[in-house]
Amino acid sequence: MAVSVSHNPEDVEGFFEKSESGHTNNWAVLVCTSRFWFNYRHIANTLSMYRTVKRLGIPDSNIILMLADDVACNPRNIFPATVYNNRGRHLDLYGENVEVDYRGYEVTVENFIRMLTGRVAKDTPRSKRLMTDDQSNILVYMTGHGGEEFLKFQDAEEISAYDLGDAFQQMHEKKRYNEILFMIDTCQANTMYTQIKSPNILATGSSKLKESSYSHHDDPDIGVAVIDRFTYYNLEVLEKIDMQSKATIKDLFDTYNYNLLGSTHGVRTDLFPRPLDQVPITDFFGNVQNVELTDSKKASETETNEWVDTQEDAELDPFVHDYSEDKNESSTLTEQVEPTYQVLQDHRFEIGSPDGSQLWRYIAFVAMSVGLVGALTAGSSIV
């Protein structure tokens, strides 16, 4: 299909503008590593981010959602099959079209690292695969209980800062990303990105070494905290933007405040070459939709060449009738190619044609006769 293109770059600036980061697709990896009812807020943190990235355009096919527990169905939940991140309970995070890719005991350090690096089993379904390439921007969000250079999984194992740094290094070597935004909400969160060495990675965390991260508020009816502060104040910004927003990552980071968070946030930029005031928030939390335009002149020449090739093929085929004597010069491409296809079809053997079907009927009759005689002989022998 040919698309006419204006020669004035200003006519398409903005709408057809290519991403400055050079990426062509967005992915999100959202991980809650905590189990048990009292960690309700960690599930709410993750589902809140899940809802936000979907609203900003990242489809479920490009989201890996890992939830270590299902508090929505916990018997202590007096609002069954729901998860809320606010005591007002205006928005059920679990109520509409939530696709959990790894749940319960599937959320392990091994599965997380295998998913990031692409070293999954052959029978792993597509929904559990991070199918990224060197033009993918990836948001990696993690929440749970942590300490100095570790994050607990399921209260049974830990992933270290070294494990995470090694996983990102493998991703870089295998060209599995263009840029990564690593965001983590846990105690001593900033220590989790200290061992990252790979390029084009931007990282932020909720608290520095020896500091805890805190919940924002609880719900007296649910009986536990429903969201953490760091995630809450990120959402305050993210909920105010849409897919066309020009807000930048710097605008987001500038909202971080110790008096609100109760902890010292961290941002690591030494591996990330772009200025933060030139990085749209939607480069990681949204989705790009690039449109490839074809010049109308080139498209017309391509169609003409295809028409000529078709005509030359028809002249070389001995089974094609010469229609030049019956048609004048105004004959269309369709009028010339369609009869050609019909003549060629007449010389092709097809199952079900009169000649073929008679042969198959004869073979089937002989086979059935032999089988019947064999059955009768076997029956008489038994008698």
CSV table of C-alpha atoms in Angstrom, one decimal:
chain,number,residue,atom,x,y,z
A,1,MET,CA,0.0,0.0,0.0
A,2,ALA,CA,1.4,3.4,-1.0
A,3,VAL,CA,1.2,6.3,1.5
A,4,SER,CA,1.8,9.8,0.2
A,5,VAL,CA,4.4,11.6,2.3
A,6,SER,CA,4.8,15.3,2.7
A,7,HIS,CA,8.3,16.6,2.0
A,8,ASN,CA,8.0,19.1,4.9
A,9,PRO,CA,9.4,17.4,8.1
A,10,GLU,CA,7.3,19.8,10.2
A,11,ASP,CA,4.1,18.2,8.9
A,12,VAL,CA,4.8,14.9,10.6
A,13,GLU,CA,6.9,16.1,13.6
A,14,GLY,CA,5.6,14.8,16.8
A,15,PHE,CA,3.2,12.1,15.6
A,16,PHE,CA,5.6,10.2,13.4
A,17,GLU,CA,8.7,11.3,15.3
A,18,LYS,CA,11.0,8.4,16.2
A,19,SER,CA,11.9,7.9,19.8
A,20,GLU,CA,15.1,9.7,20.8
A,21,SER,CA,16.2,6.6,22.7
A,22,GLY,CA,16.0,4.5,19.5
A,23,HIS,CA,13.7,1.9,21.0
A,24,THR,CA,10.7,0.4,19.1
A,25,ASN,CA,8.9,-1.5,21.8
A,26,ASN,CA,8.3,-1.4,25.6
A,27,TRP,CA,8.2,-4.2,28.2
A,28,ALA,CA,7.5,-4.2,31.9
A,29,VAL,CA,8.7,-6.8,34.5
A,30,LEU,CA,6.7,-6.3,37.7
A,31,VAL,CA,7.7,-8.5,40.7
A,32,CYS,CA,6.2,-8.9,44.1
A,33,THR,CA,8.5,-11.2,46.1
A,34,SER,CA,6.5,-11.3,49.4
A,35,ARG,CA,4.0,-13.9,50.7
A,36,PHE,CA,1.5,-13.8,53.6
A,37,TRP,CA,-1.4,-11.6,54.4
A,38,PHE,CA,0.5,-8.9,56.4
A,39,ASN,CA,2.5,-8.1,53.1
A,40,TYR,CA,-0.8,-7.1,51.4
A,41,ARG,CA,0.8,-3.7,50.5
A,42,HIS,CA,3.5,-5.4,48.4
A,43,ILE,CA,0.9,-7.1,46.2
A,44,ALA,CA,-1.0,-3.7,46.0
A,45,ASN,CA,2.3,-2.0,45.0
A,46,THR,CA,2.8,-4.3,42.1
A,47,LEU,CA,-0.8,-4.4,40.9
A,48,SER,CA,-0.8,-0.6,41.0
A,49,MET,CA,2.2,-0.4,38.7
A,50,TYR,CA,0.6,-3.1,36.5
A,51,ARG,CA,-2.6,-1.0,36.1
A,52,THR,CA,-0.5,2.1,35.3
A,53,VAL,CA,1.7,0.7,32.6
A,54,LYS,CA,-1.4,-0.9,30.9
A,55,ARG,CA,-3.2,2.4,31.0
A,56,LEU,CA,-0.2,4.1,29.4
A,57,GLY,CA,-0.2,1.6,26.5
A,58,ILE,CA,1.9,-1.4,27.3
A,59,PRO,CA,-0.2,-4.5,26.4
A,60,ASP,CA,-0.4,-7.7,28.6
A,61,SER,CA,1.7,-9.5,26.0
A,62,ASN,CA,4.6,-7.2,26.9
A,63,ILE,CA,4.1,-7.4,30.7
A,64,ILE,CA,5.6,-10.1,32.9
A,65,LEU,CA,3.7,-10.0,36.2
A,66,MET,CA,5.0,-12.0,39.1
A,67,LEU,CA,3.0,-12.3,42.4
A,68,ALA,CA,4.3,-14.5,45.2
A,69,ASP,CA,0.9,-14.6,46.9
A,70,ASP,CA,-2.8,-14.2,46.1
A,71,VAL,CA,-4.2,-12.0,48.9
A,72,ALA,CA,-7.4,-11.5,46.9
A,73,CYS,CA,-8.5,-15.0,47.8
A,74,ASN,CA,-7.0,-15.0,51.3
A,75,PRO,CA,-9.7,-16.1,53.9
A,76,ARG,CA,-8.8,-13.0,55.9
A,77,ASN,CA,-9.9,-10.7,53.1
A,78,ILE,CA,-13.3,-9.4,54.1
A,79,PHE,CA,-13.6,-8.1,50.5
A,80,PRO,CA,-13.1,-11.3,48.6
A,81,ALA,CA,-11.4,-11.3,45.2
A,82,THR,CA,-10.3,-7.7,45.5
A,83,VAL,CA,-7.1,-5.8,46.2
A,84,TYR,CA,-7.1,-2.1,47.1
A,85,ASN,CA,-4.3,0.5,47.4
A,86,ASN,CA,-6.4,3.1,49.2
A,87,ARG,CA,-8.6,3.0,52.3
A,88,GLY,CA,-11.3,4.6,50.3
A,89,ARG,CA,-11.5,1.5,48.2
A,90,HIS,CA,-12.5,3.4,45.0
A,91,LEU,CA,-10.4,1.2,42.7
A,92,ASP,CA,-10.3,-2.6,42.8
A,93,LEU,CA,-6.8,-3.5,41.4
A,94,TYR,CA,-7.7,-7.1,40.9
A,95,GLY,CA,-11.2,-6.7,39.4
A,96,GLU,CA,-10.5,-6.3,35.7
A,97,ASN,CA,-8.4,-8.3,33.3
A,98,VAL,CA,-5.4,-9.1,35.4
A,99,GLU,CA,-3.0,-11.6,33.8
A,100,VAL,CA,-0.6,-13.1,36.4
A,101,ASP,CA,2.2,-14.8,34.6
A,102,TYR,CA,4.1,-16.3,37.6
A,103,ARG,CA,2.2,-16.9,40.8
A,104,GLY,CA,2.8,-18.4,44.2
A,105,TYR,CA,5.7,-20.8,44.3
A,106,GLU,CA,6.6,-20.0,40.7
A,107,VAL,CA,8.0,-16.7,41.9
A,108,THR,CA,11.6,-17.8,42.6
A,109,VAL,CA,15.0,-16.4,42.1
A,110,GLU,CA,15.8,-19.0,39.5
A,111,ASN,CA,12.7,-18.3,37.4
A,112,PHE,CA,13.2,-14.6,37.7
A,113,ILE,CA,16.8,-14.8,36.4
A,114,ARG,CA,15.9,-17.3,33.7
A,115,MET,CA,13.1,-15.1,32.5
A,116,LEU,CA,15.4,-12.0,32.3
A,117,THR,CA,18.2,-13.8,30.5
A,118,GLY,CA,16.0,-15.9,28.2
A,119,ARG,CA,17.3,-19.1,29.5
A,120,VAL,CA,13.9,-20.8,30.0
A,121,ALA,CA,12.9,-24.3,29.2
A,122,LYS,CA,11.7,-25.1,25.7
A,123,ASP,CA,8.2,-25.8,26.8
A,124,THR,CA,7.8,-22.5,28.6
A,125,PRO,CA,4.7,-20.7,27.3
A,126,ARG,CA,5.0,-17.3,25.6
A,127,SER,CA,3.3,-15.5,28.5
A,128,LYS,CA,6.3,-16.5,30.8
A,129,ARG,CA,9.0,-15.3,28.3
A,130,LEU,CA,10.6,-11.9,28.1
A,131,MET,CA,10.8,-11.7,24.3
A,132,THR,CA,12.8,-8.5,24.0
A,133,ASP,CA,15.6,-7.4,21.7
A,134,ASP,CA,18.2,-4.7,21.3
A,135,GLN,CA,15.4,-2.1,20.6
A,136,SER,CA,13.4,-2.8,23.7
A,137,ASN,CA,13.0,-0.4,26.6
A,138,ILE,CA,12.3,-2.4,29.8
A,139,LEU,CA,10.9,-1.3,33.2
A,140,VAL,CA,11.9,-3.6,36.0
A,141,TYR,CA,10.0,-2.9,39.2
A,142,MET,CA,10.5,-5.0,42.3
A,143,THR,CA,9.0,-4.8,45.8
A,144,GLY,CA,9.3,-6.9,49.0
A,145,HIS,CA,11.5,-7.2,52.0
A,146,GLY,CA,15.2,-6.5,51.6
A,147,GLY,CA,18.4,-5.6,53.3
A,148,GLU,CA,21.9,-4.7,52.4
A,149,GLU,CA,22.4,-5.9,48.8
A,150,PHE,CA,19.7,-8.5,48.9
A,151,LEU,CA,15.9,-8.9,48.4
A,152,LYS,CA,14.0,-11.8,49.9
A,153,PHE,CA,11.9,-14.1,47.7
A,154,GLN,CA,9.0,-16.0,49.4
A,155,ASP,CA,10.7,-15.6,52.9
A,156,ALA,CA,12.7,-18.7,51.7
A,157,GLU,CA,15.5,-17.4,49.5
A,158,GLU,CA,17.3,-14.2,48.4
A,159,ILE,CA,18.5,-12.5,45.3
A,160,SER,CA,21.7,-10.5,45.8
A,161,ALA,CA,22.8,-7.3,44.1
A,162,TYR,CA,25.5,-9.5,42.4
A,163,ASP,CA,22.9,-11.8,41.0
A,164,LEU,CA,20.9,-8.9,39.6
A,165,GLY,CA,24.0,-7.3,38.1
A,166,ASP,CA,25.1,-10.5,36.5
A,167,ALA,CA,21.6,-11.0,35.0
A,168,PHE,CA,21.6,-7.5,33.5
A,169,GLN,CA,25.1,-8.2,32.1
A,170,GLN,CA,23.9,-11.3,30.4
A,171,MET,CA,21.0,-9.4,28.9
A,172,HIS,CA,23.5,-6.8,27.6
A,173,GLU,CA,25.7,-9.5,26.0
A,174,LYS,CA,22.7,-11.2,24.4
A,175,LYS,CA,21.3,-7.8,23.2
A,176,ARG,CA,18.1,-8.2,25.1
A,177,TYR,CA,17.5,-4.5,25.8
A,178,ASN,CA,18.0,-1.0,24.6
A,179,GLU,CA,17.5,0.8,27.9
A,180,ILE,CA,16.4,-0.4,31.4
A,181,LEU,CA,14.8,1.5,34.2
A,182,PHE,CA,15.3,-0.4,37.4
A,183,MET,CA,13.0,0.7,40.2
A,184,ILE,CA,12.9,-1.0,43.6
A,185,ASP,CA,10.8,-0.4,46.8
A,186,THR,CA,12.2,-2.1,49.8
A,187,CYS,CA,14.3,-1.5,52.8
A,188,GLN,CA,17.9,-0.5,51.9
A,189,ALA,CA,16.7,-0.5,48.3
A,190,ASN,CA,19.6,1.6,46.9
A,191,THR,CA,22.1,-1.1,47.7
A,192,MET,CA,20.4,-3.5,45.2
A,193,TYR,CA,21.8,-1.5,42.2
A,194,THR,CA,25.4,-1.1,43.4
A,195,GLN,CA,26.7,-4.1,41.4
A,196,ILE,CA,25.1,-3.2,38.1
A,197,LYS,CA,27.9,-2.6,35.5
A,198,SER,CA,26.0,-2.8,32.2
A,199,PRO,CA,25.4,0.3,30.1
A,200,ASN,CA,22.1,2.1,29.4
A,201,ILE,CA,20.6,1.3,32.8
A,202,LEU,CA,18.9,3.9,35.0
A,203,ALA,CA,18.1,2.9,38.6
A,204,THR,CA,16.2,4.3,41.5
A,205,GLY,CA,15.3,3.1,44.9
A,206,SER,CA,13.3,4.0,48.0
A,207,SER,CA,15.9,4.0,50.7
A,208,LYS,CA,19.7,4.1,51.3
A,209,LEU,CA,21.9,1.8,53.2
A,210,LYS,CA,20.8,1.2,56.9
A,211,GLU,CA,17.4,2.9,56.1
A,212,SER,CA,14.0,1.3,56.1
A,213,SER,CA,11.2,2.0,53.6
A,214,TYR,CA,7.7,2.6,55.1
A,215,SER,CA,4.1,2.0,54.3
A,216,HIS,CA,1.9,5.0,53.5
A,217,HIS,CA,-1.4,4.2,55.2
A,218,ASP,CA,-3.5,1.3,56.3
A,219,ASP,CA,-7.2,0.3,55.9
A,220,PRO,CA,-8.8,-0.4,59.3
A,221,ASP,CA,-11.3,-2.7,57.7
A,222,ILE,CA,-8.7,-4.8,55.9
A,223,GLY,CA,-6.5,-4.6,58.9
A,224,VAL,CA,-3.1,-4.0,57.2
A,225,ALA,CA,-1.2,-1.4,55.3
A,226,VAL,CA,-2.4,-1.2,51.7
A,227,ILE,CA,0.5,0.6,49.9
A,228,ASP,CA,4.1,1.7,50.4
A,229,ARG,CA,5.2,5.4,50.4
A,230,PHE,CA,7.7,5.2,47.6
A,231,THR,CA,5.2,3.5,45.2
A,232,TYR,CA,2.4,5.8,46.4
A,233,TYR,CA,4.2,9.0,45.5
A,234,ASN,CA,5.4,7.6,42.2
A,235,LEU,CA,1.7,6.8,41.3
A,236,GLU,CA,0.7,10.4,42.3
A,237,VAL,CA,2.7,11.6,39.3
A,238,LEU,CA,2.1,8.7,36.9
A,239,GLU,CA,-1.7,8.9,37.3
A,240,LYS,CA,-1.7,12.5,36.1
A,241,ILE,CA,-0.1,11.7,32.7
A,242,ASP,CA,-1.3,10.1,29.5
A,243,MET,CA,0.3,8.4,26.5
A,244,GLN,CA,1.0,11.8,24.9
A,245,SER,CA,2.5,13.4,28.0
A,246,LYS,CA,5.8,15.3,27.6
A,247,ALA,CA,6.7,14.9,31.3
A,248,THR,CA,10.2,13.6,31.9
A,249,ILE,CA,11.9,11.2,34.2
A,250,LYS,CA,13.6,14.2,35.8
A,251,ASP,CA,10.1,15.6,36.6
A,252,LEU,CA,9.3,12.3,38.3
A,253,PHE,CA,12.5,12.1,40.3
A,254,ASP,CA,12.2,15.7,41.4
A,255,THR,CA,9.0,14.9,43.3
A,256,TYR,CA,10.9,12.6,45.6
A,257,ASN,CA,11.0,14.2,49.1
A,258,TYR,CA,12.4,12.8,52.3
A,259,ASN,CA,9.6,14.4,54.3
A,260,LEU,CA,7.1,12.4,52.3
A,261,LEU,CA,9.0,9.2,51.9
A,262,GLY,CA,10.5,9.0,55.4
A,263,SER,CA,13.6,7.7,53.7
A,264,THR,CA,16.4,8.8,51.4
A,265,HIS,CA,15.7,7.9,47.8
A,266,GLY,CA,18.5,7.1,45.4
A,267,VAL,CA,19.0,7.6,41.7
A,268,ARG,CA,21.9,6.1,39.7
A,269,THR,CA,22.6,7.7,36.4
A,270,ASP,CA,26.3,7.0,35.7
A,271,LEU,CA,25.4,4.1,33.3
A,272,PHE,CA,22.7,6.1,31.5
A,273,PRO,CA,24.0,8.5,28.8
A,274,ARG,CA,20.8,10.5,28.1
A,275,PRO,CA,20.0,13.6,30.2
A,276,LEU,CA,17.0,12.9,32.4
A,277,ASP,CA,15.2,16.0,31.4
A,278,GLN,CA,15.2,14.6,27.8
A,279,VAL,CA,13.8,11.2,28.8
A,280,PRO,CA,10.0,11.1,28.7
A,281,ILE,CA,8.3,9.1,31.4
A,282,THR,CA,6.5,7.1,28.7
A,283,ASP,CA,9.9,5.8,27.4
A,284,PHE,CA,9.6,3.3,30.2
A,285,PHE,CA,6.0,3.4,31.6
A,286,GLY,CA,4.3,3.8,28.2
A,287,ASN,CA,4.4,2.2,24.8
A,288,VAL,CA,5.8,3.4,21.4
A,289,GLN,CA,3.9,3.1,18.2
A,290,ASN,CA,6.3,3.7,15.3
A,291,VAL,CA,4.8,4.1,11.8
A,292,GLU,CA,6.9,3.2,8.8
A,293,LEU,CA,6.1,5.4,5.8
A,294,THR,CA,6.6,4.4,2.2
A,295,ASP,CA,7.4,7.0,-0.5
A,296,SER,CA,4.5,7.0,-3.0
A,297,LYS,CA,6.8,7.3,-6.0
A,298,LYS,CA,8.9,4.2,-4.9
A,299,ALA,CA,5.7,2.3,-4.1
A,300,SER,CA,4.4,3.0,-7.6
A,301,GLU,CA,7.6,1.9,-9.3
A,302,THR,CA,7.5,-1.4,-7.2
A,303,GLU,CA,3.9,-2.1,-8.4
A,304,THR,CA,4.9,-1.5,-12.0
A,305,ASN,CA,7.9,-3.8,-11.7
A,306,GLU,CA,5.6,-6.5,-10.2
A,307,TRP,CA,3.2,-6.1,-13.1
A,308,VAL,CA,6.0,-6.4,-15.7
A,309,ASP,CA,7.3,-9.6,-14.0
A,310,THR,CA,3.9,-11.1,-14.1
A,311,GLN,CA,3.5,-10.4,-17.8
A,312,GLU,CA,6.9,-11.9,-18.6
A,313,ASP,CA,6.1,-15.1,-16.6
A,314,ALA,CA,2.9,-15.5,-18.5
A,315,GLU,CA,4.7,-15.2,-21.9
A,316,LEU,CA,7.2,-17.9,-20.9
A,317,ASP,CA,4.6,-20.4,-19.7
A,318,PRO,CA,3.6,-22.8,-22.5
A,319,PHE,CA,0.2,-23.5,-20.9
A,320,VAL,CA,-0.9,-19.9,-21.0
A,321,HIS,CA,-3.2,-18.8,-23.8
A,322,ASP,CA,-2.2,-15.7,-25.6
A,323,TYR,CA,-4.9,-13.1,-24.9
A,324,SER,CA,-3.3,-10.2,-26.7
A,325,GLU,CA,-5.3,-10.9,-29.9
A,326,ASP,CA,-8.6,-10.8,-27.9
A,327,LYS,CA,-7.9,-7.8,-25.7
A,328,ASN,CA,-7.0,-4.3,-26.6
A,329,GLU,CA,-4.4,-2.2,-24.9
A,330,SER,CA,-6.8,-1.0,-22.2
A,331,SER,CA,-7.0,-4.5,-20.7
A,332,THR,CA,-6.4,-4.3,-16.9
A,333,LEU,CA,-4.0,-6.4,-14.9
A,334,THR,CA,-6.8,-8.3,-13.3
A,335,GLU,CA,-8.3,-9.2,-16.7
A,336,GLN,CA,-5.0,-10.7,-17.9
A,337,VAL,CA,-3.8,-12.5,-14.8
A,338,GLU,CA,-7.0,-14.1,-13.7
A,339,PRO,CA,-7.5,-16.2,-17.0
A,340,THR,CA,-3.9,-17.2,-16.8
A,341,TYR,CA,-4.4,-18.6,-13.3
A,342,GLN,CA,-7.4,-20.5,-14.5
A,343,VAL,CA,-5.5,-22.2,-17.4
A,344,LEU,CA,-2.7,-23.2,-15.1
A,345,GLN,CA,-5.2,-24.7,-12.6
A,346,ASP,CA,-6.5,-27.1,-15.4
A,347,HIS,CA,-3.1,-28.7,-15.6
A,348,ARG,CA,-2.7,-29.3,-11.9
A,349,PHE,CA,-3.7,-32.7,-10.3
A,350,GLU,CA,-6.1,-32.2,-7.4
A,351,ILE,CA,-7.4,-34.8,-5.0
A,352,GLY,CA,-11.1,-35.2,-5.8
A,353,SER,CA,-10.8,-34.8,-9.5
A,354,PRO,CA,-12.8,-37.3,-11.7
A,355,ASP,CA,-9.7,-39.2,-12.8
A,356,GLY,CA,-8.1,-39.5,-9.4
A,357,SER,CA,-11.3,-40.4,-7.5
A,358,GLN,CA,-12.0,-43.5,-9.7
A,359,LEU,CA,-8.6,-44.9,-8.9
A,360,TRP,CA,-9.0,-44.4,-5.1
A,361,ARG,CA,-12.5,-46.0,-5.2
A,362,TYR,CA,-11.0,-49.1,-6.8
A,363,ILE,CA,-8.2,-49.3,-4.3
A,364,ALA,CA,-10.6,-48.9,-1.3
A,365,PHE,CA,-12.9,-51.6,-2.7
A,366,VAL,CA,-10.0,-54.1,-3.1
A,367,ALA,CA,-8.8,-53.3,0.5
A,368,MET,CA,-12.2,-53.8,2.0
A,369,SER,CA,-12.7,-57.1,0.1
A,370,VAL,CA,-9.4,-58.5,1.3
A,371,GLY,CA,-10.2,-57.5,4.8
A,372,LEU,CA,-13.6,-59.1,4.7
A,373,VAL,CA,-12.2,-62.4,3.3
A,374,GLY,CA,-9.6,-62.4,6.1
A,375,ALA,CA,-12.2,-61.9,8.8
A,376,LEU,CA,-14.4,-64.7,7.5
A,377,THR,CA,-11.4,-67.1,7.2
A,378,ALA,CA,-10.3,-66.3,10.8
A,379,GLY,CA,-13.9,-66.8,12.0
A,380,SER,CA,-14.2,-70.2,10.4
A,381,SER,CA,-10.9,-71.3,11.8
A,382,ILE,CA,-12.1,-70.6,15.4
A,383,VAL,CA,-15.3,-72.5,14.8
